[in-house]
mmCIF file of C-alpha atoms in Angstrom:
data_model
loop_
_atom_site.group_PDB
_atom_site.id
_atom_site.type_symbol
_atom_site.label_atom_id
_atom_site.label_comp_id
_atom_site.label_asym_id
_atom_site.label_seq_id
_atom_site.Cartn_x
_atom_site.Cartn_y
_atom_site.Cartn_z
ATOM 1 C CA MET A 199 105.276 111.591 130.578
ATOM 2 C CA ARG A 200 101.775 110.246 130.145
ATOM 3 C CA ARG A 201 100.659 107.118 131.986
ATOM 4 C CA ASP A 202 101.941 103.852 130.533
ATOM 5 C CA PHE A 203 99.784 100.953 129.322
ATOM 6 C CA ASP A 204 100.858 98.429 131.923
ATOM 7 C CA GLY A 205 98.572 95.403 132.008
ATOM 8 C CA VAL A 206 96.870 96.018 128.640
ATOM 9 C CA VAL A 207 97.198 93.353 125.947
ATOM 10 C CA VAL A 208 96.006 92.745 122.392
ATOM 11 C CA ALA A 209 94.850 89.341 121.180
ATOM 12 C CA SER A 210 92.976 87.375 118.528
ATOM 13 C CA PRO A 211 94.110 89.038 115.286
ATOM 14 C CA VAL A 212 91.521 88.417 112.569
ATOM 15 C CA SER A 213 91.569 89.072 108.819
ATOM 16 C CA VAL A 214 88.524 88.440 106.657
ATOM 17 C CA PRO A 215 90.034 87.641 103.225
ATOM 18 C CA TYR A 216 89.746 90.569 100.846
ATOM 19 C CA ALA A 217 87.702 90.673 97.633
ATOM 20 C CA ARG A 218 88.295 93.117 94.780
ATOM 21 C CA PHE A 219 84.550 93.813 94.613
ATOM 22 C CA SER A 220 81.723 92.653 96.838
ATOM 23 C CA ILE A 221 77.940 92.708 96.731
ATOM 24 C CA GLU A 222 77.900 92.420 100.524
ATOM 25 C CA THR A 223 77.458 95.439 102.790
ATOM 26 C CA ALA A 224 80.046 96.880 105.161
ATOM 27 C CA GLN A 225 77.828 95.601 107.974
ATOM 28 C CA TRP A 226 78.269 92.060 106.607
ATOM 29 C CA TRP A 227 82.057 92.442 106.542
ATOM 30 C CA ALA A 228 82.089 93.811 110.091
ATOM 31 C CA GLY A 229 79.924 90.910 111.213
ATOM 32 C CA ALA A 230 82.284 88.432 109.579
ATOM 33 C CA ALA A 231 85.156 90.012 111.524
ATOM 34 C CA LEU A 232 83.195 89.784 114.778
ATOM 35 C CA ARG A 233 82.478 86.126 114.103
ATOM 36 C CA GLY A 234 86.195 85.627 113.510
ATOM 37 C CA LEU A 235 86.965 87.213 116.877
ATOM 38 C CA THR A 236 84.628 84.847 118.716
ATOM 39 C CA GLU A 237 86.125 81.844 116.936
ATOM 40 C CA ALA A 238 89.700 82.958 117.600
ATOM 41 C CA SER A 239 89.164 83.829 121.257
ATOM 42 C CA GLY A 240 86.410 81.526 122.452
ATOM 43 C CA ILE A 241 84.678 84.621 123.839
ATOM 44 C CA SER A 242 81.071 85.072 122.771
ATOM 45 C CA HIS A 243 80.309 88.392 121.124
ATOM 46 C CA LYS A 244 77.627 88.821 123.796
ATOM 47 C CA GLU A 245 80.361 88.713 126.442
ATOM 48 C CA MET A 246 82.351 91.487 124.761
ATOM 49 C CA ASP A 247 81.401 94.675 126.558
ATOM 50 C CA GLY A 248 83.163 97.105 124.242
ATOM 51 C CA LEU A 249 83.003 97.814 120.505
ATOM 52 C CA SER A 250 85.081 100.155 118.353
ATOM 53 C CA VAL A 251 84.324 100.386 114.635
ATOM 54 C CA SER A 252 85.881 102.188 111.690
ATOM 55 C CA SER A 253 84.334 102.203 108.212
ATOM 56 C CA PHE A 254 83.721 104.504 105.264
ATOM 57 C CA SER A 255 80.790 102.566 103.844
ATOM 58 C CA LEU A 256 78.401 101.909 106.730
ATOM 59 C CA GLY A 257 76.100 104.599 105.372
ATOM 60 C CA ALA A 258 73.738 105.853 108.044
ATOM 61 C CA ASP A 259 74.965 103.243 110.526
ATOM 62 C CA SER A 260 77.618 103.693 113.190
ATOM 63 C CA ALA A 261 78.941 101.462 115.947
ATOM 64 C CA ILE A 262 75.771 101.911 117.980
ATOM 65 C CA SER A 263 73.652 100.578 115.111
ATOM 66 C CA LEU A 264 75.887 97.543 114.866
ATOM 67 C CA THR A 265 75.292 96.649 118.512
ATOM 68 C CA GLN A 266 71.667 95.970 117.602
ATOM 69 C CA HIS A 267 72.560 94.228 114.351
ATOM 70 C CA PHE A 268 74.936 91.907 116.225
ATOM 71 C CA GLY A 269 72.942 91.453 119.427
ATOM 72 C CA MET A 270 75.599 93.061 121.633
ATOM 73 C CA THR A 271 75.126 95.015 124.858
ATOM 74 C CA VAL A 272 78.220 97.115 125.552
ATOM 75 C CA ARG A 273 79.369 99.731 128.054
ATOM 76 C CA TYR A 274 82.181 101.097 125.862
ATOM 77 C CA LEU A 275 81.368 102.252 122.334
ATOM 78 C CA ASP A 276 83.406 104.146 119.765
ATOM 79 C CA THR A 277 83.089 105.026 116.095
ATOM 80 C CA VAL A 278 86.523 106.154 114.873
ATOM 81 C CA PRO A 279 86.259 108.117 111.604
ATOM 82 C CA LEU A 280 89.994 108.541 111.031
ATOM 83 C CA GLY A 281 90.616 106.352 107.991
ATOM 84 C CA GLY A 282 94.126 104.943 108.001
ATOM 85 C CA ALA A 283 94.786 106.100 111.564
ATOM 86 C CA SER A 284 91.692 104.392 112.948
ATOM 87 C CA ALA A 285 93.253 101.106 114.076
ATOM 88 C CA THR A 286 96.081 102.605 116.105
ATOM 89 C CA VAL A 287 93.749 105.244 117.564
ATOM 90 C CA SER A 288 91.103 102.607 118.350
ATOM 91 C CA LEU A 289 93.697 100.551 120.194
ATOM 92 C CA ARG A 290 95.008 103.499 122.181
ATOM 93 C CA ARG A 291 91.557 104.604 123.298
ATOM 94 C CA ALA A 292 90.313 101.090 124.003
ATOM 95 C CA ALA A 293 93.422 100.448 126.079
ATOM 96 C CA ARG A 294 92.657 103.441 128.286
ATOM 97 C CA ALA A 295 89.081 102.217 128.776
ATOM 98 C CA VAL A 296 90.326 98.779 129.783
ATOM 99 C CA GLN A 297 92.862 100.322 132.154
ATOM 100 C CA ALA A 298 90.138 102.401 133.790
ATOM 101 C CA GLY A 299 87.847 99.414 134.202
ATOM 102 C CA ASP A 300 85.251 100.875 131.843
ATOM 103 C CA ALA A 301 85.282 97.627 129.834
ATOM 104 C CA ASP A 302 86.782 94.161 130.063
ATOM 105 C CA VAL A 303 86.941 92.978 126.430
ATOM 106 C CA ILE A 304 86.742 95.441 123.521
ATOM 107 C CA ALA A 305 86.376 94.354 119.907
ATOM 108 C CA CYS A 306 88.122 96.720 117.485
ATOM 109 C CA ILE A 307 86.954 96.278 113.897
ATOM 110 C CA GLY A 308 87.783 97.945 110.594
ATOM 111 C CA ALA A 309 85.532 96.926 107.713
ATOM 112 C CA ASP A 310 84.455 98.218 104.321
ATOM 113 C CA THR A 311 82.783 96.933 101.216
ATOM 114 C CA ASN A 312 83.635 97.877 97.627
ATOM 115 C CA HIS A 313 80.922 97.902 95.018
ATOM 116 C CA PRO A 314 81.975 98.649 91.420
ATOM 117 C CA ASP A 315 81.182 102.371 91.807
ATOM 118 C CA SER A 316 81.353 102.899 95.563
ATOM 119 C CA PHE A 317 84.978 104.113 95.647
ATOM 120 C CA ARG A 318 84.207 107.020 93.322
ATOM 121 C CA GLN A 319 81.143 107.908 95.363
ATOM 122 C CA SER A 320 83.181 107.783 98.557
ATOM 123 C CA LEU A 321 85.747 110.208 97.117
ATOM 124 C CA GLU A 322 83.007 112.617 96.066
ATOM 125 C CA ASN A 323 81.708 112.781 99.629
ATOM 126 C CA PHE A 324 84.937 112.331 101.558
ATOM 127 C CA SER A 325 84.949 115.692 103.336
ATOM 128 C CA ARG A 326 83.531 119.190 103.173
ATOM 129 C CA PHE A 327 87.065 120.444 102.528
ATOM 130 C CA ALA A 328 87.229 118.308 99.392
ATOM 131 C CA GLN A 329 83.802 119.379 98.196
ATOM 132 C CA ASP A 330 84.374 123.097 98.768
ATOM 133 C CA ALA A 331 88.092 123.638 98.166
ATOM 134 C CA VAL A 332 89.380 120.919 95.855
ATOM 135 C CA TYR A 333 86.763 119.639 93.429
ATOM 136 C CA PRO A 334 85.771 123.130 92.187
ATOM 137 C CA MET A 335 89.402 123.516 91.050
ATOM 138 C CA GLY A 336 89.147 120.382 88.915
ATOM 139 C CA SER A 337 91.173 118.112 91.181
ATOM 140 C CA GLY A 338 89.945 115.341 93.393
ATOM 141 C CA GLY A 339 90.851 112.048 94.975
ATOM 142 C CA ALA A 340 93.935 110.775 96.706
ATOM 143 C CA ASN A 341 96.050 110.313 93.576
ATOM 144 C CA ALA A 342 96.198 114.053 92.885
ATOM 145 C CA SER A 343 96.924 114.900 96.505
ATOM 146 C CA PHE A 344 99.712 112.391 96.854
ATOM 147 C CA ALA A 345 101.161 113.429 93.523
ATOM 148 C CA LEU A 346 101.540 116.892 95.068
ATOM 149 C CA LEU A 347 103.140 115.483 98.234
ATOM 150 C CA THR A 348 105.415 113.179 96.257
ATOM 151 C CA ARG A 349 106.556 115.849 93.813
ATOM 152 C CA ASN A 350 107.318 118.257 96.646
ATOM 153 C CA TYR A 351 109.208 115.600 98.613
ATOM 154 C CA MET A 352 111.306 114.610 95.579
ATOM 155 C CA ALA A 353 112.180 118.209 94.768
ATOM 156 C CA ARG A 354 113.088 119.062 98.345
ATOM 157 C CA PHE A 355 115.085 115.982 99.359
ATOM 158 C CA GLY A 356 116.294 114.405 96.123
ATOM 159 C CA ALA A 357 114.350 111.144 96.264
ATOM 160 C CA THR A 358 113.763 109.420 92.939
ATOM 161 C CA ARG A 359 111.150 107.054 91.557
ATOM 162 C CA GLU A 360 113.770 104.301 91.789
ATOM 163 C CA ASP A 361 113.816 104.860 95.559
ATOM 164 C CA PHE A 362 110.053 104.461 95.791
ATOM 165 C CA ALA A 363 110.370 101.358 93.622
ATOM 166 C CA ARG A 364 112.493 99.709 96.306
ATOM 167 C CA ILE A 365 109.602 100.013 98.748
ATOM 168 C CA CYS A 366 106.959 98.730 96.338
ATOM 169 C CA VAL A 367 109.034 95.826 95.020
ATOM 170 C CA ALA A 368 110.000 94.652 98.516
ATOM 171 C CA GLN A 369 106.409 94.753 99.679
ATOM 172 C CA ARG A 370 105.268 92.772 96.652
ATOM 173 C CA ASP A 371 107.866 90.136 97.490
ATOM 174 C CA ASN A 372 106.417 89.986 101.012
ATOM 175 C CA ALA A 373 102.879 89.766 99.637
ATOM 176 C CA LEU A 374 103.747 86.659 97.634
ATOM 177 C CA LYS A 375 104.062 84.871 100.978
ATOM 178 C CA ASN A 376 100.685 86.162 102.197
ATOM 179 C CA PRO A 377 97.872 83.899 100.933
ATOM 180 C CA ASN A 378 95.312 86.695 101.467
ATOM 181 C CA ALA A 379 97.129 89.322 99.356
ATOM 182 C CA LEU A 380 95.277 90.350 96.209
ATOM 183 C CA MET A 381 98.420 91.148 94.216
ATOM 184 C CA ARG A 382 99.844 87.727 93.423
ATOM 185 C CA LYS A 383 102.383 88.426 90.663
ATOM 186 C CA PRO A 384 106.036 89.365 91.281
ATOM 187 C CA LEU A 385 106.949 92.995 90.645
ATOM 188 C CA THR A 386 110.283 94.132 89.270
ATOM 189 C CA VAL A 387 111.887 97.558 89.369
ATOM 190 C CA GLU A 388 111.590 97.724 85.582
ATOM 191 C CA GLN A 389 107.859 96.992 85.714
ATOM 192 C CA TYR A 390 107.440 99.661 88.371
ATOM 193 C CA MET A 391 109.362 102.262 86.368
ATOM 194 C CA THR A 392 107.538 101.619 83.081
ATOM 195 C CA ALA A 393 104.029 101.405 84.567
ATOM 196 C CA ARG A 394 101.516 103.914 83.237
ATOM 197 C CA PRO A 395 101.370 107.312 84.940
ATOM 198 C CA ILE A 396 98.322 108.111 87.051
ATOM 199 C CA ALA A 397 99.074 111.632 88.298
ATOM 200 C CA ALA A 398 102.745 112.369 87.711
ATOM 201 C CA PRO A 399 105.010 111.499 89.454
ATOM 202 C CA VAL A 400 102.600 108.877 90.847
ATOM 203 C CA HIS A 401 102.400 105.795 88.613
ATOM 204 C CA LEU A 402 100.298 102.638 88.733
ATOM 205 C CA PHE A 403 102.253 100.696 91.363
ATOM 206 C CA ASP A 404 102.413 103.688 93.709
ATOM 207 C CA CYS A 405 98.649 103.344 94.201
ATOM 208 C CA VAL A 406 96.726 100.941 96.397
ATOM 209 C CA MET A 407 93.942 98.751 95.010
ATOM 210 C CA PRO A 408 90.553 99.510 96.619
ATOM 211 C CA CYS A 409 88.807 96.352 97.757
ATOM 212 C CA ALA A 410 86.401 94.924 100.331
ATOM 213 C CA GLY A 411 87.548 93.285 103.560
ATOM 214 C CA ALA A 412 87.823 93.462 107.314
ATOM 215 C CA GLU A 413 90.433 93.282 110.069
ATOM 216 C CA ALA A 414 89.909 93.018 113.831
ATOM 217 C CA PHE A 415 91.499 92.392 117.223
ATOM 218 C CA LEU A 416 90.560 92.292 120.914
ATOM 219 C CA VAL A 417 91.814 94.580 123.684
ATOM 220 C CA MET A 418 91.720 93.389 127.301
ATOM 221 C CA ARG A 419 93.686 93.143 130.522
ATOM 222 C CA GLU A 420 96.475 90.602 130.758
ATOM 223 C CA GLU A 421 94.746 88.570 133.458
ATOM 224 C CA THR A 422 91.670 88.252 131.240
ATOM 225 C CA ALA A 423 93.751 86.934 128.350
ATOM 226 C CA ARG A 424 95.492 84.449 130.626
ATOM 227 C CA ALA A 425 92.189 83.220 132.014
ATOM 228 C CA GLN A 426 90.972 82.620 128.460
ATOM 229 C CA GLY A 427 94.200 80.851 127.513
ATOM 230 C CA LEU A 428 94.885 83.351 124.732
ATOM 231 C CA THR A 429 98.161 84.185 123.047
ATOM 232 C CA TYR A 430 98.625 87.930 123.337
ATOM 233 C CA ALA A 431 100.932 90.892 122.808
ATOM 234 C CA ARG A 432 101.570 93.608 125.372
ATOM 235 C CA LEU A 433 100.848 97.217 124.432
ATOM 236 C CA THR A 434 103.798 99.268 125.645
ATOM 237 C CA SER A 435 103.286 102.611 123.918
ATOM 238 C CA ALA A 436 100.756 104.542 121.826
ATOM 239 C CA ILE A 437 100.429 108.084 120.471
ATOM 240 C CA GLU A 438 98.035 110.030 118.272
ATOM 241 C CA ARG A 439 98.310 113.562 116.892
ATOM 242 C CA HIS A 440 96.069 115.496 114.492
ATOM 243 C CA HIS A 441 96.648 118.440 112.123
ATOM 244 C CA SER A 442 100.327 118.631 112.918
ATOM 245 C CA PHE A 443 102.735 121.234 111.522
ATOM 246 C CA PRO A 444 100.118 123.424 109.825
ATOM 247 C CA GLU A 445 102.930 125.870 109.077
ATOM 248 C CA ASP A 446 104.361 123.489 106.446
ATOM 249 C CA PRO A 447 103.003 124.670 103.057
ATOM 250 C CA ILE A 448 102.941 121.050 101.833
ATOM 251 C CA GLN A 449 103.290 118.122 104.209
ATOM 252 C CA ILE A 450 106.780 116.703 104.649
ATOM 253 C CA ARG A 451 106.252 115.224 108.138
ATOM 254 C CA GLY A 452 103.435 113.727 110.142
ATOM 255 C CA GLY A 453 102.267 113.950 113.727
ATOM 256 C CA TRP A 454 104.635 111.127 114.710
ATOM 257 C CA ALA A 455 107.494 113.658 114.676
ATOM 258 C CA VAL A 456 105.839 115.597 117.530
ATOM 259 C CA ASP A 457 105.547 112.682 119.952
ATOM 260 C CA VAL A 458 108.228 110.271 118.780
ATOM 261 C CA ASP A 459 110.515 110.691 121.801
ATOM 262 C CA GLU A 460 107.649 109.994 124.176
ATOM 263 C CA LEU A 461 106.608 106.994 122.074
ATOM 264 C CA TYR A 462 109.978 105.327 122.604
ATOM 265 C CA ALA A 463 110.333 106.477 126.216
ATOM 266 C CA MET A 464 106.992 104.907 127.173
ATOM 267 C CA ALA A 465 108.069 101.608 125.644
ATOM 268 C CA GLY A 466 111.574 101.820 127.097
ATOM 269 C CA CYS A 467 113.214 101.227 123.742
ATOM 270 C CA THR A 468 114.915 102.928 120.810
ATOM 271 C CA PRO A 469 114.399 102.707 117.041
ATOM 272 C CA GLY A 470 117.088 100.046 116.904
ATOM 273 C CA ASP A 471 115.015 97.790 119.176
ATOM 274 C CA ILE A 472 112.111 97.498 116.703
ATOM 275 C CA ASP A 473 112.216 94.051 115.077
ATOM 276 C CA VAL A 474 109.475 94.579 112.516
ATOM 277 C CA LEU A 475 107.791 97.747 111.268
ATOM 278 C CA GLN A 476 104.300 98.093 109.796
ATOM 279 C CA THR A 477 104.016 101.497 108.118
ATOM 280 C CA TYR A 478 100.854 102.963 106.689
ATOM 281 C CA ASP A 479 101.454 102.670 102.969
ATOM 282 C CA ASP A 480 98.727 104.134 100.818
ATOM 283 C CA TYR A 481 101.591 105.670 98.768
ATOM 284 C CA PRO A 482 105.354 105.030 99.105
ATOM 285 C CA VAL A 483 106.203 108.651 99.880
ATOM 286 C CA ILE A 484 104.320 108.319 103.170
ATOM 287 C CA VAL A 485 106.337 105.199 104.014
ATOM 288 C CA MET A 486 109.513 107.218 103.522
ATOM 289 C CA MET A 487 108.206 110.010 105.754
ATOM 290 C CA GLN A 488 107.493 107.485 108.498
ATOM 291 C CA PHE A 489 111.043 106.121 108.347
ATOM 292 C CA GLU A 490 112.230 109.660 109.026
ATOM 293 C CA ASP A 491 109.643 110.816 111.566
ATOM 294 C CA LEU A 492 110.133 107.668 113.674
ATOM 295 C CA LYS A 493 113.902 108.306 113.694
ATOM 296 C CA PHE A 494 115.031 105.292 111.704
ATOM 297 C CA CYS A 495 116.871 107.956 109.721
ATOM 298 C CA ALA A 496 117.038 111.756 109.661
ATOM 299 C CA LYS A 497 114.513 113.955 107.852
ATOM 300 C CA GLY A 498 115.254 113.974 104.140
ATOM 301 C CA GLU A 499 117.339 110.793 104.298
ATOM 302 C CA GLY A 500 114.547 108.307 103.587
ATOM 303 C CA HIS A 501 115.826 107.642 100.083
ATOM 304 C CA ASP A 502 119.307 106.821 101.421
ATOM 305 C CA PHE A 503 117.696 104.539 104.008
ATOM 306 C CA VAL A 504 115.855 102.422 101.440
ATOM 307 C CA ARG A 505 118.978 102.207 99.294
ATOM 308 C CA SER A 506 120.947 100.708 102.176
ATOM 309 C CA HIS A 507 118.354 98.359 103.727
ATOM 310 C CA ASP A 508 116.483 95.243 102.684
ATOM 311 C CA LEU A 509 112.786 95.711 103.505
ATOM 312 C CA ARG A 510 111.751 92.123 102.821
ATOM 313 C CA ILE A 511 110.711 89.576 105.445
ATOM 314 C CA GLY A 512 114.175 88.040 105.562
ATOM 315 C CA GLY A 513 115.988 91.366 105.223
ATOM 316 C CA ASP A 514 117.780 93.520 107.757
ATOM 317 C CA PHE A 515 114.782 95.857 108.115
ATOM 318 C CA PRO A 516 111.549 93.895 107.581
ATOM 319 C CA GLN A 517 108.565 96.177 107.058
ATOM 320 C CA ASN A 518 105.000 95.630 105.880
ATOM 321 C CA THR A 519 105.513 91.912 106.022
ATOM 322 C CA SER A 520 101.993 91.109 104.770
ATOM 323 C CA GLY A 521 102.666 93.127 101.629
ATOM 324 C CA GLY A 522 100.937 96.185 103.020
ATOM 325 C CA GLN A 523 98.096 97.897 101.267
ATOM 326 C CA LEU A 524 100.216 98.408 98.150
ATOM 327 C CA SER A 525 100.148 94.673 97.477
ATOM 328 C CA ALA A 526 97.543 93.136 99.800
ATOM 329 C CA GLY A 527 94.862 95.718 98.945
ATOM 330 C CA GLN A 528 93.197 98.636 100.704
ATOM 331 C CA ALA A 529 89.880 97.569 102.207
ATOM 332 C CA GLY A 530 88.797 101.101 103.084
ATOM 333 C CA ALA A 531 89.200 101.855 106.768
ATOM 334 C CA ALA A 532 90.296 98.256 107.309
ATOM 335 C CA GLY A 533 93.453 99.203 105.433
ATOM 336 C CA GLY A 534 94.660 101.019 108.532
ATOM 337 C CA HIS A 535 94.030 97.856 110.568
ATOM 338 C CA LEU A 536 96.053 95.637 108.219
ATOM 339 C CA GLY A 537 99.464 96.573 109.611
ATOM 340 C CA LEU A 538 98.386 96.470 113.243
ATOM 341 C CA VAL A 539 96.820 93.024 112.880
ATOM 342 C CA GLU A 540 100.019 91.838 111.187
ATOM 343 C CA ALA A 541 102.095 93.361 114.018
ATOM 344 C CA ILE A 542 100.077 91.382 116.571
ATOM 345 C CA ARG A 543 100.690 88.201 114.602
ATOM 346 C CA GLN A 544 104.407 88.906 114.329
ATOM 347 C CA VAL A 545 105.124 89.352 118.041
ATOM 348 C CA THR A 546 102.852 86.442 119.005
ATOM 349 C CA GLY A 547 104.453 84.094 116.476
ATOM 350 C CA GLN A 548 101.201 83.648 114.520
ATOM 351 C CA ALA A 549 102.265 85.182 111.201
ATOM 352 C CA GLY A 550 102.883 81.861 109.468
ATOM 353 C CA PRO A 551 104.547 82.326 106.060
ATOM 354 C CA THR A 552 105.237 86.025 106.689
ATOM 355 C CA GLN A 553 106.796 85.463 110.123
ATOM 356 C CA VAL A 554 110.000 87.363 110.899
ATOM 357 C CA ALA A 555 112.421 85.264 112.921
ATOM 358 C CA GLN A 556 112.792 86.343 116.561
ATOM 359 C CA ALA A 557 110.272 89.187 116.240
ATOM 360 C CA LYS A 558 109.776 90.368 119.824
ATOM 361 C CA ARG A 559 108.893 94.030 119.341
ATOM 362 C CA ALA A 560 106.803 95.569 116.553
ATOM 363 C CA MET A 561 105.656 99.051 115.662
ATOM 364 C CA ALA A 562 102.456 99.772 113.718
ATOM 365 C CA LEU A 563 101.624 103.172 112.290
ATOM 366 C CA GLY A 564 98.487 104.936 111.167
ATOM 367 C CA PHE A 565 97.965 107.862 108.807
ATOM 368 C CA GLY A 566 94.747 109.214 107.372
ATOM 369 C CA MET A 567 92.214 111.820 106.385
ATOM 370 C CA ILE A 568 93.959 113.463 103.460
ATOM 371 C CA ASN A 569 92.467 116.803 102.417
ATOM 372 C CA TYR A 570 94.662 118.141 99.640
ATOM 373 C CA ASP A 571 98.149 119.081 100.767
ATOM 374 C CA ARG A 572 98.387 116.893 103.890
ATOM 375 C CA GLY A 573 96.954 114.030 105.924
ATOM 376 C CA LEU A 574 95.459 115.194 109.191
ATOM 377 C CA ALA A 575 95.724 112.100 111.416
ATOM 378 C CA SER A 576 98.866 110.307 112.610
ATOM 379 C CA ALA A 577 99.220 107.567 115.216
ATOM 380 C CA ALA A 578 101.606 104.817 116.299
ATOM 381 C CA VAL A 579 101.770 101.895 118.714
ATOM 382 C CA ILE A 580 104.530 99.597 119.950
ATOM 383 C CA LEU A 581 103.743 95.988 120.844
ATOM 384 C CA GLU A 582 105.940 93.471 122.656
ATOM 385 C CA ALA A 583 105.863 89.701 122.951
ATOM 386 C CA ALA A 584 104.524 88.469 126.268
#
């Protein structure tokens, strides 16, 4: 058993409202998030001695460049290039630094801009694997990759598009309560089923909407949060795992399945003790995999699970209460921060219209860095009310 996270807390969840397109830079969005952290915590950015940043669109900049842009002097610095897994990984690593006394207050920020053509350019330069092994074959981008994963999952386990619809429709219902969600119209199962195909079996509402935005939170010791008078959540467990199960020809499980028992053991809980779940949801098939890998149901039974549970805020299994990326939008690397920031709000009672009653324990998941037949990064954290 690895060392626990006793004494480490997370505070000051910040969301910079998303925009479909933006003329601002990623640096601007990250700065707006940092400003939000100072306003939410009362801690000057110059008093924060740690910075962790995740972004796809900073260009030549990294976290160290931002310290000069923002006038910060830090002793802990991290640039986390793990896409949708960045938030949970940033939290885990920042927590260890705080535990060790290497920093007192660490700002964790995910931020990206979205110019009219920047998403296409980002896909073209996503990874050397994509450039060398995928694009020459005439296939590129996440839609094609997740079509492969989805088709394989459906064929192997018997899931149907109607099952994926249950996830997407429930999350849209949740998003209607989130004033920052970009998708503001109700979604029905019929609308989901008749939506235009993108890369069969992936259709329109299986895909996230790229946008610009930022999410952020602070990591510190509990005594620091108390001294500042902050509302906070305790970090009780965290895992990360990369390039898991390479023997699987096409991905049907993520790295969570390797460390799931330790994840719950560290937190001293079971799957049944989780009050609200924030999955990483760039496509619904990955949501279903997370239900299975985190032992909410057995492998291959994700479709039965969604048929028998209500995933809405007021349901028996509330998940992605902000609407998730499928309905709130995917602000690049900030998309991986969306669920974690919402988890902090849930267990601290700050979620407002998306609040789940009596939410005392939340799990947030990360998944990222898709190449072609799998995502390479998986991570998870469990938070508890103080």
